[in-house]
XYZ file of C-alpha atoms in Angstrom:
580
model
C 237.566 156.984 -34.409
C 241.298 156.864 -34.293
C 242.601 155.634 -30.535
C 239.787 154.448 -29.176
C 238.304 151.199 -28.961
C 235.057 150.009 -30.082
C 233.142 148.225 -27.694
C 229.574 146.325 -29.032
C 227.418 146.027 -25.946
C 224.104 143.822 -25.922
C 221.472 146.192 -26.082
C 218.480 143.620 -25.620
C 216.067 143.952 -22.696
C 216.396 141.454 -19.768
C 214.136 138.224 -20.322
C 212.555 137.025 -16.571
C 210.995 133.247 -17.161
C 207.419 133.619 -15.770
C 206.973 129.818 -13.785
C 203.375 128.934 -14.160
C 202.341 127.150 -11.442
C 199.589 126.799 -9.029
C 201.306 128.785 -6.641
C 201.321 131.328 -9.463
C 197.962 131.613 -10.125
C 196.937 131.721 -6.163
C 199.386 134.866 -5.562
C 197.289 136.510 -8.797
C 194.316 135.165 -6.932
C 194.716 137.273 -4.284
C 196.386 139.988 -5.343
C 192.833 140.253 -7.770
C 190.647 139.985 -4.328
C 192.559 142.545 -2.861
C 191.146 144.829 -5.360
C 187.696 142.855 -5.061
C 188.052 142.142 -8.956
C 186.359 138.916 -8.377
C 186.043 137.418 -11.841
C 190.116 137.418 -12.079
C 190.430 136.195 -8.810
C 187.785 133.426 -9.655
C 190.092 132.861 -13.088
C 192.853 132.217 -11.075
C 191.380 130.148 -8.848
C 190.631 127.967 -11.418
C 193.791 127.756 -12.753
C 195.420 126.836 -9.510
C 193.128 123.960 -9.668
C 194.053 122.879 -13.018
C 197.893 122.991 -12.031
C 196.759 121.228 -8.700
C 193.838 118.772 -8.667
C 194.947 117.118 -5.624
C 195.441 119.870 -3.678
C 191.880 120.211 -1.579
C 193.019 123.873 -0.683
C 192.758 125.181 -4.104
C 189.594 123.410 -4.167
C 188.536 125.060 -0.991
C 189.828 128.445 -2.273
C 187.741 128.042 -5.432
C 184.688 127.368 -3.044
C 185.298 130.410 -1.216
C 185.184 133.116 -4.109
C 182.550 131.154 -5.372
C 180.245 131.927 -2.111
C 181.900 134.929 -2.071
C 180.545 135.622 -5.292
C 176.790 134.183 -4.518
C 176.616 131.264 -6.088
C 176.473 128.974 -2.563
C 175.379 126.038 -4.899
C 178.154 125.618 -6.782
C 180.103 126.383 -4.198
C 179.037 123.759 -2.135
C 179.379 121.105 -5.246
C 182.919 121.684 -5.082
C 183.138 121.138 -1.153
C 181.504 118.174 -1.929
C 184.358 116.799 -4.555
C 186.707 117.542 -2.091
C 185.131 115.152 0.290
C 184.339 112.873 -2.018
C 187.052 112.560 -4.241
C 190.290 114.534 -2.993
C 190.521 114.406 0.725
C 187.287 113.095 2.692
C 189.153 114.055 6.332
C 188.765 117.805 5.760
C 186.310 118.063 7.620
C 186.314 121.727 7.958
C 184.190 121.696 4.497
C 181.396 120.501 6.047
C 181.129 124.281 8.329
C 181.471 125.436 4.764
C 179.129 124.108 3.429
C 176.654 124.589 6.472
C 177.365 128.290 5.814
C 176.292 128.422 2.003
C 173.560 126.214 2.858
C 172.156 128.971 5.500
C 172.557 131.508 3.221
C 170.401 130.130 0.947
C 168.092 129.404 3.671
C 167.690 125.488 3.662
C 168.593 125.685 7.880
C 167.888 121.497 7.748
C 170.280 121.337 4.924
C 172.953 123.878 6.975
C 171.661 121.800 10.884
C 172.759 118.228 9.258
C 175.982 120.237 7.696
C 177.153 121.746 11.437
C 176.260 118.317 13.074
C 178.837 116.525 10.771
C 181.524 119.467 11.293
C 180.821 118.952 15.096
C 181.022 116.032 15.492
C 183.859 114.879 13.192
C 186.443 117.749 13.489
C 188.936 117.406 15.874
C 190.700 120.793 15.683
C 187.497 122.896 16.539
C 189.131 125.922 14.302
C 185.483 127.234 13.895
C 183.759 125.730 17.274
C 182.885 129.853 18.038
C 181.591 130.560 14.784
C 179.424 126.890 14.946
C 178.513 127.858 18.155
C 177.104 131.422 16.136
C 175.313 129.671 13.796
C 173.475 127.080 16.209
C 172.196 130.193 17.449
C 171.090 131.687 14.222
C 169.494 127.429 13.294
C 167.756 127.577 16.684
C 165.810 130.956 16.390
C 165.072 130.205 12.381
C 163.986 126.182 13.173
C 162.635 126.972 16.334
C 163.811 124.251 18.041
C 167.254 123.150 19.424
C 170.351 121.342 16.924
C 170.313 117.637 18.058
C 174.097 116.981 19.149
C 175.732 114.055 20.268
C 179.160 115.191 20.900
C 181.789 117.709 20.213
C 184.544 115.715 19.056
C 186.989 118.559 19.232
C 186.132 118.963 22.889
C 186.531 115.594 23.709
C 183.160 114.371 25.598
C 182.267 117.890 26.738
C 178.752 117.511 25.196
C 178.085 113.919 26.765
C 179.449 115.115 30.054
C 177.017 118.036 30.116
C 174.117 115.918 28.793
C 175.459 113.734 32.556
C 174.957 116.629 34.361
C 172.175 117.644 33.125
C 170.611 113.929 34.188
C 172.630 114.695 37.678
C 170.515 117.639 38.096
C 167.209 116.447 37.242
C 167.627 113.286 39.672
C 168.138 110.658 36.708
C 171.247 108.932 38.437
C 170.924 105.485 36.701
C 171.297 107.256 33.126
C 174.010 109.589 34.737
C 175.888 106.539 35.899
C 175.263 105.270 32.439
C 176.561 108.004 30.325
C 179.306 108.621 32.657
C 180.851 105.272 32.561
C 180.885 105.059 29.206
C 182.236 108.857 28.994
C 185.004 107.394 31.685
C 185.963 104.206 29.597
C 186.398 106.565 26.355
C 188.276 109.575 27.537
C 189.569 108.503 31.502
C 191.538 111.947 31.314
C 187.890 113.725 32.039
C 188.364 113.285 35.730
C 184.917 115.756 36.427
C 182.985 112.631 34.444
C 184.926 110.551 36.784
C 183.820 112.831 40.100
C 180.203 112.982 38.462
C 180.563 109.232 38.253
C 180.958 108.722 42.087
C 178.165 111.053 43.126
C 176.021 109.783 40.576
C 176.621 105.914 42.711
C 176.323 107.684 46.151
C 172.920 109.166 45.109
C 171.922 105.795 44.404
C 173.323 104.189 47.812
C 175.971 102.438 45.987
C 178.893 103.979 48.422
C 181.336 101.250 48.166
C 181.612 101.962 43.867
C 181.458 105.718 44.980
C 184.634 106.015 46.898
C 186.662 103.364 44.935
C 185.682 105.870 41.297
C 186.892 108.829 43.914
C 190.082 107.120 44.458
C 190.877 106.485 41.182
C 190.677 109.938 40.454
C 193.088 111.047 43.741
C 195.482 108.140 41.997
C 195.408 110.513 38.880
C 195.485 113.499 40.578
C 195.789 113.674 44.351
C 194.673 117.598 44.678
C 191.759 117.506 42.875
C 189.633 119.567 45.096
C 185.971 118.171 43.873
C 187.363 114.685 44.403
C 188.795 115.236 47.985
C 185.285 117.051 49.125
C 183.339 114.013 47.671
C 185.712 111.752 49.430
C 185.391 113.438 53.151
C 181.292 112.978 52.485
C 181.962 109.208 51.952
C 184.391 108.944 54.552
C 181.817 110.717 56.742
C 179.406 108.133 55.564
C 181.361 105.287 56.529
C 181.500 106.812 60.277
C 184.544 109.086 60.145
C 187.517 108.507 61.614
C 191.530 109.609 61.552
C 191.621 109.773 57.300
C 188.380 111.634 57.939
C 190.252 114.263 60.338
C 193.068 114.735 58.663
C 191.408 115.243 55.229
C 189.025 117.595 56.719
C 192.126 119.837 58.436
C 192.975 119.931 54.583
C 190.759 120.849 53.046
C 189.741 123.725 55.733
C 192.986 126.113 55.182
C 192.039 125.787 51.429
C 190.617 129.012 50.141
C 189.806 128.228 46.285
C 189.365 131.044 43.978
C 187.205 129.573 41.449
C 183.455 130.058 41.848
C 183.102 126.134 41.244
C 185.282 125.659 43.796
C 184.003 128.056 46.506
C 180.476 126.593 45.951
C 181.923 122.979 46.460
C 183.762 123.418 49.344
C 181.037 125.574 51.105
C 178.720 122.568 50.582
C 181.093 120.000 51.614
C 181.747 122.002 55.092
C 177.892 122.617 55.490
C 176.983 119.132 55.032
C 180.583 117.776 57.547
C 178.950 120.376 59.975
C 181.795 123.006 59.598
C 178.940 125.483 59.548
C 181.172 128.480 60.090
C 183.569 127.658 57.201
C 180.370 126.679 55.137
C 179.201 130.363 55.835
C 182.193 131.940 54.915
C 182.268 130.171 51.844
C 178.641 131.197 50.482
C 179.570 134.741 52.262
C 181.958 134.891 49.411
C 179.611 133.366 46.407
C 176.902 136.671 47.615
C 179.277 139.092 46.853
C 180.007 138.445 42.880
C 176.442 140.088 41.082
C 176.558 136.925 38.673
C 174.925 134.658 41.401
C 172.275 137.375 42.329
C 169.202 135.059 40.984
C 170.730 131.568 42.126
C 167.875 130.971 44.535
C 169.694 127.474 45.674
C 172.946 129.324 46.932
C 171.177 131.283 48.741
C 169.357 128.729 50.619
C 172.584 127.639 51.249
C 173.635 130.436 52.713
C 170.529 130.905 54.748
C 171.177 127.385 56.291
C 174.943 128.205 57.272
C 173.502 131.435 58.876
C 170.940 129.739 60.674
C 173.678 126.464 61.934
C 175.639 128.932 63.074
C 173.016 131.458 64.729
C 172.516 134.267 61.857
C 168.919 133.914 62.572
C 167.965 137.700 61.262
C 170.148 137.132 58.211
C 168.667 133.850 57.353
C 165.125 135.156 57.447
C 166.742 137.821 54.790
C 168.161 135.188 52.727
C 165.160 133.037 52.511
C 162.719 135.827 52.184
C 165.104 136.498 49.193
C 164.523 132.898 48.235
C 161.358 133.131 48.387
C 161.100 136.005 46.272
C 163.835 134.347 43.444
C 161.151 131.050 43.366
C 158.321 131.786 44.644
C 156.499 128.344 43.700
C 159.066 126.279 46.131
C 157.887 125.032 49.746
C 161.094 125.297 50.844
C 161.456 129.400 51.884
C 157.915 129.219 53.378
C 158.778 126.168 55.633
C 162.337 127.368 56.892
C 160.650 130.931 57.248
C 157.514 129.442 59.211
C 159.402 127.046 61.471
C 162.139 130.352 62.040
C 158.930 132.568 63.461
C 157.289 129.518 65.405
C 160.476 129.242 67.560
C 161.110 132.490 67.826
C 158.097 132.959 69.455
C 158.785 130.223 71.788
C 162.397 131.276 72.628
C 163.719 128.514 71.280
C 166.605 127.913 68.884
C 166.839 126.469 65.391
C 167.794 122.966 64.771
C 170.821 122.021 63.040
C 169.314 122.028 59.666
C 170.783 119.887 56.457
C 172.382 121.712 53.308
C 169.731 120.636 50.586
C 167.274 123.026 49.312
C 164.359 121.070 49.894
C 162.062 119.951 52.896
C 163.234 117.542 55.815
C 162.652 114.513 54.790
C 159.421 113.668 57.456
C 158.251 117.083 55.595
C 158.487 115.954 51.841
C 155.936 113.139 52.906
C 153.611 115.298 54.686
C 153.185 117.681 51.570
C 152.930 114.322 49.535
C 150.308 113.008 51.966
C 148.596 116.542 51.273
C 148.214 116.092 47.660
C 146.609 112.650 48.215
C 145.576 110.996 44.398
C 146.367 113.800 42.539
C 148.801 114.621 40.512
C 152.001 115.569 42.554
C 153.868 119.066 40.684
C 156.434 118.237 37.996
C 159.059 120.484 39.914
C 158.737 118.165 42.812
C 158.814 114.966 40.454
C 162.236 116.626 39.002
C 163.502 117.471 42.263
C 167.075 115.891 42.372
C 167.321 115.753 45.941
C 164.163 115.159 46.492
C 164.635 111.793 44.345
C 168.125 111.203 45.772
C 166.782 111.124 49.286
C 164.126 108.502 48.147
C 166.598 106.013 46.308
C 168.763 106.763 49.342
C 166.361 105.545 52.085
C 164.760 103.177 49.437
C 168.166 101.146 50.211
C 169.201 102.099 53.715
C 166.384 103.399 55.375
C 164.413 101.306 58.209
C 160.793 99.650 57.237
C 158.543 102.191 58.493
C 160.385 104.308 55.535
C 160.584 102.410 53.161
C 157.136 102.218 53.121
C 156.857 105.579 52.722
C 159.068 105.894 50.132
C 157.575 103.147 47.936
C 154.294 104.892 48.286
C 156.007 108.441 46.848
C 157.640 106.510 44.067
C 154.635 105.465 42.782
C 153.487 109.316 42.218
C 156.581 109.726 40.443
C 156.151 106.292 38.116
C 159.121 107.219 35.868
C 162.378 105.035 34.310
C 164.348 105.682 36.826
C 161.624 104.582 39.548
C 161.325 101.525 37.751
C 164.659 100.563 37.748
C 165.114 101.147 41.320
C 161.910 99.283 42.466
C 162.853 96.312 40.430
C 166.212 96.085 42.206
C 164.773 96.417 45.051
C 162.368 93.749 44.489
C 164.864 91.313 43.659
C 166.867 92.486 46.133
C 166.542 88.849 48.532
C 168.326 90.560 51.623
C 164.985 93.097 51.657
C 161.556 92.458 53.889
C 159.701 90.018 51.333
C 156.779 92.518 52.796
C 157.992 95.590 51.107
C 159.390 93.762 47.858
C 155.931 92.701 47.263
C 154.875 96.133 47.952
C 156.932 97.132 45.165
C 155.860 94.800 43.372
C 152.331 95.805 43.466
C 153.225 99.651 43.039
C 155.126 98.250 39.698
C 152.033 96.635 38.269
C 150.084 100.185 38.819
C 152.596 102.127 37.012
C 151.980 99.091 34.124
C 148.507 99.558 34.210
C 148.648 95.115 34.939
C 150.483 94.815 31.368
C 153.154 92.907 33.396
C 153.109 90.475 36.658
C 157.001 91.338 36.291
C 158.277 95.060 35.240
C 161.549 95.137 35.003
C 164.304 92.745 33.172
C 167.278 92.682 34.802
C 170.289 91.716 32.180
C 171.996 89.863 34.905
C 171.432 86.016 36.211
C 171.966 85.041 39.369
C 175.359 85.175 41.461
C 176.315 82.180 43.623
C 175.186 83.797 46.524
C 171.657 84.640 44.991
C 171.368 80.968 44.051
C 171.998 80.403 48.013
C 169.491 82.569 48.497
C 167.416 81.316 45.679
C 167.354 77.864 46.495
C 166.130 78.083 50.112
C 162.005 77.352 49.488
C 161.073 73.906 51.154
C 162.947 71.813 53.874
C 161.759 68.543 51.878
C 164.836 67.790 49.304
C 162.053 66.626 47.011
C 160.509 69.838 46.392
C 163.945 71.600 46.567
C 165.268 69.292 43.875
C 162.511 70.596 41.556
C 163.859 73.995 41.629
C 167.511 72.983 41.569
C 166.278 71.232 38.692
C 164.673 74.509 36.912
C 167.315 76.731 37.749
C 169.769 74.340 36.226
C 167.766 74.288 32.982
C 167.072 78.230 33.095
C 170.946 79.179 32.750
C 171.357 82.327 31.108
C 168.359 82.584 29.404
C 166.386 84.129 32.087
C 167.243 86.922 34.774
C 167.487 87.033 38.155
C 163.949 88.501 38.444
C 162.750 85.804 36.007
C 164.250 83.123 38.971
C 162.960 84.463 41.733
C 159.473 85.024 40.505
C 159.798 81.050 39.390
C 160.744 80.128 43.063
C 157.725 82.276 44.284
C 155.543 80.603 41.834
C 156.896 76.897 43.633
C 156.298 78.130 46.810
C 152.752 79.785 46.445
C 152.111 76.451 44.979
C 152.872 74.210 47.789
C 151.570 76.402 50.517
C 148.061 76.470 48.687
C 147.980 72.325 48.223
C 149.453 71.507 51.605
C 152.795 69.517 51.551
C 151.113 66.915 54.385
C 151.139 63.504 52.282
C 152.004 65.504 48.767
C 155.325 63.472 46.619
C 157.051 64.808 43.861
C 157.130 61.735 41.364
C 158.503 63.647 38.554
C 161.232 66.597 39.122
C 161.959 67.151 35.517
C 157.906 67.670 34.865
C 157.376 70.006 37.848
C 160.742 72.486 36.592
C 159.667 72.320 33.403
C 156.136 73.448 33.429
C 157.482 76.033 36.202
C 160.250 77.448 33.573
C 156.777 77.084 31.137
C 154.979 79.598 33.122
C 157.599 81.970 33.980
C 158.067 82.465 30.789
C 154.404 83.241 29.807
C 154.590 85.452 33.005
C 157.256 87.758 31.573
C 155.836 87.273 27.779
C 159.101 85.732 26.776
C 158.241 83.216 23.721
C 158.233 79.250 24.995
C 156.188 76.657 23.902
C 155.881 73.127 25.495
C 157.347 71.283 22.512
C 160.704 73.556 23.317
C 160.589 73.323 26.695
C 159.700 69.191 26.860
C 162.880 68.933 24.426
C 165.159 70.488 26.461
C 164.448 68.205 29.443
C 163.746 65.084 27.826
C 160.250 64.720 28.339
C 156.707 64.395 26.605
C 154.417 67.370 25.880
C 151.824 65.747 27.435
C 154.120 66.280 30.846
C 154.756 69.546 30.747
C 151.197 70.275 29.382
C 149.783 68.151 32.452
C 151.633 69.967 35.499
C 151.498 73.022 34.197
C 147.810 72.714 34.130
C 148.247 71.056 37.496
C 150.348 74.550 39.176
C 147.830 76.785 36.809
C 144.764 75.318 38.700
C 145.694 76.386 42.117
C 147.468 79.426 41.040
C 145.501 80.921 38.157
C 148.441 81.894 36.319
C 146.579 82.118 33.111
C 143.704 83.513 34.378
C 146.106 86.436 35.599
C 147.797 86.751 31.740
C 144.799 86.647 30.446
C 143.630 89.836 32.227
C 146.860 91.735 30.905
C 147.592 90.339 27.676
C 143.888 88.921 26.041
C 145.126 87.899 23.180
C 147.301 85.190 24.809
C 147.168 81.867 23.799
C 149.259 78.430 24.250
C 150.919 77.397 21.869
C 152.441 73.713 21.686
């Protein structure tokens, strides 16, 4: 065609390079799932995989269509590669795999599973949907998911396992728990707080307020701290810190119920009875608390301190109504009508739902032999009151507390009789009354209960040490206790000393010498030992002081023949023998 020009264009279609990759194959993935075409998606999956071994989320992906598609088994093989063999800190495939494993119903497979993912992962992505299926473990296993901790929620199971002891009136294990809970995460400050009460309930005030302290050093408005500091400044006899802490915390009006309930308390128990009842006034109002029988005992005492008499009746006629099996409402109710009938007016009474103390004994008394109620066994403040006067209360009741302890014969009543037996500032009277109360609860499998880990302090050994004015018989037991070291306990010392002096009281001291120190310790350490069944022969023994077997073998037999030690193993361990 004349005058134009011909132009040749390139009529071949446009050519996009597909890039096959894994994130390819994922974006098919989905795009498959989308329109629940799960055997492409699955394809896909795959291939991601092959592009991407190392990547655990195509893994994971591959082990989701894979449940998805109902094969948990094979599902859960590939969660276990990942773990294995790509990357063993994704710990998230472990609720995976707890899932699959509860769909195919194998709930101990799916418990052990959780228990990993709970205690490993620290993110806690899926702590509400593990929370779900504990539920779903507990109904199918009938029983609850042993957990020791929640690591994503750094102590919170330990710390409520503490409280739990707190509440029951286990404050040794408490303490335990809690100290180590402190040492590991000292940002808890409520282990720290639970930490101090758990040392006031057991008398040990001066560790109480320096733990409070150190939590008003870390944070000086903590509100549970500062009420458990005015108690122990209260304990210590008041004073201006007392008074000016107390004018604190009374224009404080917390909004949290924690709070409310701790303050009210902490007012009660400083006498602020008013406050205290404005406080628990408060708690009544919110429905959620309408079956908290305690709170409203507490509010029945702050109406009754500060002259609510017709409203306390109501509250503990409510009380009694919420738990009907407690002494408590019926007391308060009974002494409320006996003085109203007098005209008289109510005693300031104490913010702790159980009996006066004088009372607790009485219905103890009343139950004689038998068995006392488990409710009253688990009473916290029932026990806290005990330990409490165990350690500060005056003779008369400690008496009476050593005799209630021994209806209660648990770990924790161990523990505190054997410090208090080896306690050398007590009444040697009432240590050996705990002593004997120890040996029931044994059923005479032990002369000596409880092992303390500790050996003496310097002071102890002061105390320790003072048995006979003649230096000769002292020098024995310097002599023992020198050669004991840290091999035996405190206990373990001061039942040797006792031993010595039951010895020389029975043969008179008038014309008696000591011609052989080393021989007297040694056959003393000889049958402490056999007294707390710790393993000593007299070849070990006679080595360690330099002397013959036939020593040691001859005043031990000597000590044994006024004291009857053997005769007294014998009738708690028969099969004992000596061994040389």
């Amino acid at each position: 065609m004349k005058g134009k020009n011909l132009r040749v264009t390139d009529t071949r279609p446009n050519i996009i390079a597909l890039r096959l990759d894994a994130s390819f194959f994922f974006e098919r993935a989905v795009r498959s799932l989308d329109r629940n075409h799960y055997d492409k998606a699955l394809k896909y999956f795959r291939k991601a995989v092959e592009y991407e071994p190392d990547n655990p989320v195509n893994h994971c992906n591959l082990a989701g269509i894979l449940s998805e598609m109902g094969d948990y088994q094979g599902s859960n093989d590939i969660l276990e590669s990942v773990l294995k063999n790509v990357k063993p800190s994704m710990t998230e495939c472990y609720f995976y795999m707890a899932n699959n494993y509860a769909n195919m119903e194998q709930f101990e497979a799916a418990e052990k599973a959780l228990v990993t993912y709970l205690e490993e992962d620290e993110e806690g992505h899926f702590l509400e949907e593990a929370e779900d299926m504990m539920e779903l473990l507990y109904y199918e296993l009938d029983r609850p998911t042993k957990l020791n901790r929640i690591k994503a929620r750094q102590g919170a199971v330990e710390h409520d396992q503490a409280r739990m002891l707190l509440e029951e009136g286990k404050f040794a294990q408490a303490a335990k728990l809690l100290e180590q809970i402190s040492g590991d995460q000292p940002e808890l400050l409520a282990a720290r707080n639970n930490l101090a009460l758990s040392y006031y309930y057991m008398g040990m005030f001066e560790k109480a307020k320096e733990t409070i302290m150190q939590v008003l050093q870390d944070e000086p408005g903590n509100l549970h701290a500062l009420c458990n500091l005015a108690i122990f400044y209260q304990n210590e006899g008041g004073g201006p810190h007392l008074d000016e802490l107390m004018a604190s915390l009374a224009v404080i009006v917390p909004f949290q119920q924690d709070q409310v309930f701790k303050l009210g308390t902490t007012m009660g128990i400083m006498g602020r009875h008013e406050e205290a009842y404005k406080h628990f006034h408060r708690l009544l109002k919110d429905s959620e608390n309408k079956e908290d029988a305690s709170l409203y005992h507490y509010a029945a005492v702050a109406a009754s301190n500060t002259g609510r008499y017709a409203e306390a009746k109501r509250l503990w006629q409510y009380v009694k109504k919420l738990d009907p099996v407690s002494e408590t409402p019926r007391f308060y109710l009974s002494r409320l009508d006996e003085l109203s009938r007098k005209g008289q007016l109510m005693e300031k009474l104490s913010y702790h739902y159980h009996l006066p103390f004088n009372e607790q004994f009485k219905l103890w008394e009343k139950y004689g032999s038998r068995s006392v109620p488990e409710e009253m066994k688990k009473d916290p403040l029932v026990r806290s009151s005990f330990f409490w006067a165990l350690r500060h209360g005056d003779d008369a009741t400690k008496t009476q507390v050593i005799q209630a302890l021994a209806l209660i014969g648990d770990e924790e009543v161990r523990e505190a009789l054997g410090l208090f037996i080896v306690d050398l500032t007590q009444n040697p009277g009432l240590r050996e009354q705990a002593r004997a109360v120890l040996r029931r609860m044994d059923g005479q499998q032990a002369d000596v209960l409880v092992t303390m880990p500790a050996v003496p302090t310097a002071e102890q050994y002061v105390e320790l040490r003072a048995a006979a004015a003649d230096p000769q018989m002292q020098a024995v037991l310097d002599k023992a206790f020198s050669m004991m070291g840290k091999r035996y306990d405190i206990a373990q010392h001061h039942d040797l000393r006792e031993l010595w002096l039951e010895y020389l009281e029975r043969i008179g001291t008038e014309g008696f010498t000591i011609q052989h120190v080393d021989g007297w310790a040694a056959a003393l350490e000889y049958l402490t030992a056999k007294m707390h069944r710790k393993q000593a022969t007299y070849r070990e023994i006679a080595g360690r002081y330099g002397i013959s077997v036939s020593t040691v073998s001859r005043y031990a037999r000597q000590i044994d023949s006024v004291c009857g030690i053997k005769q007294k193993i014998a009738q708690r361990l028969p099969s004992f023998t000596e061994k040389v």
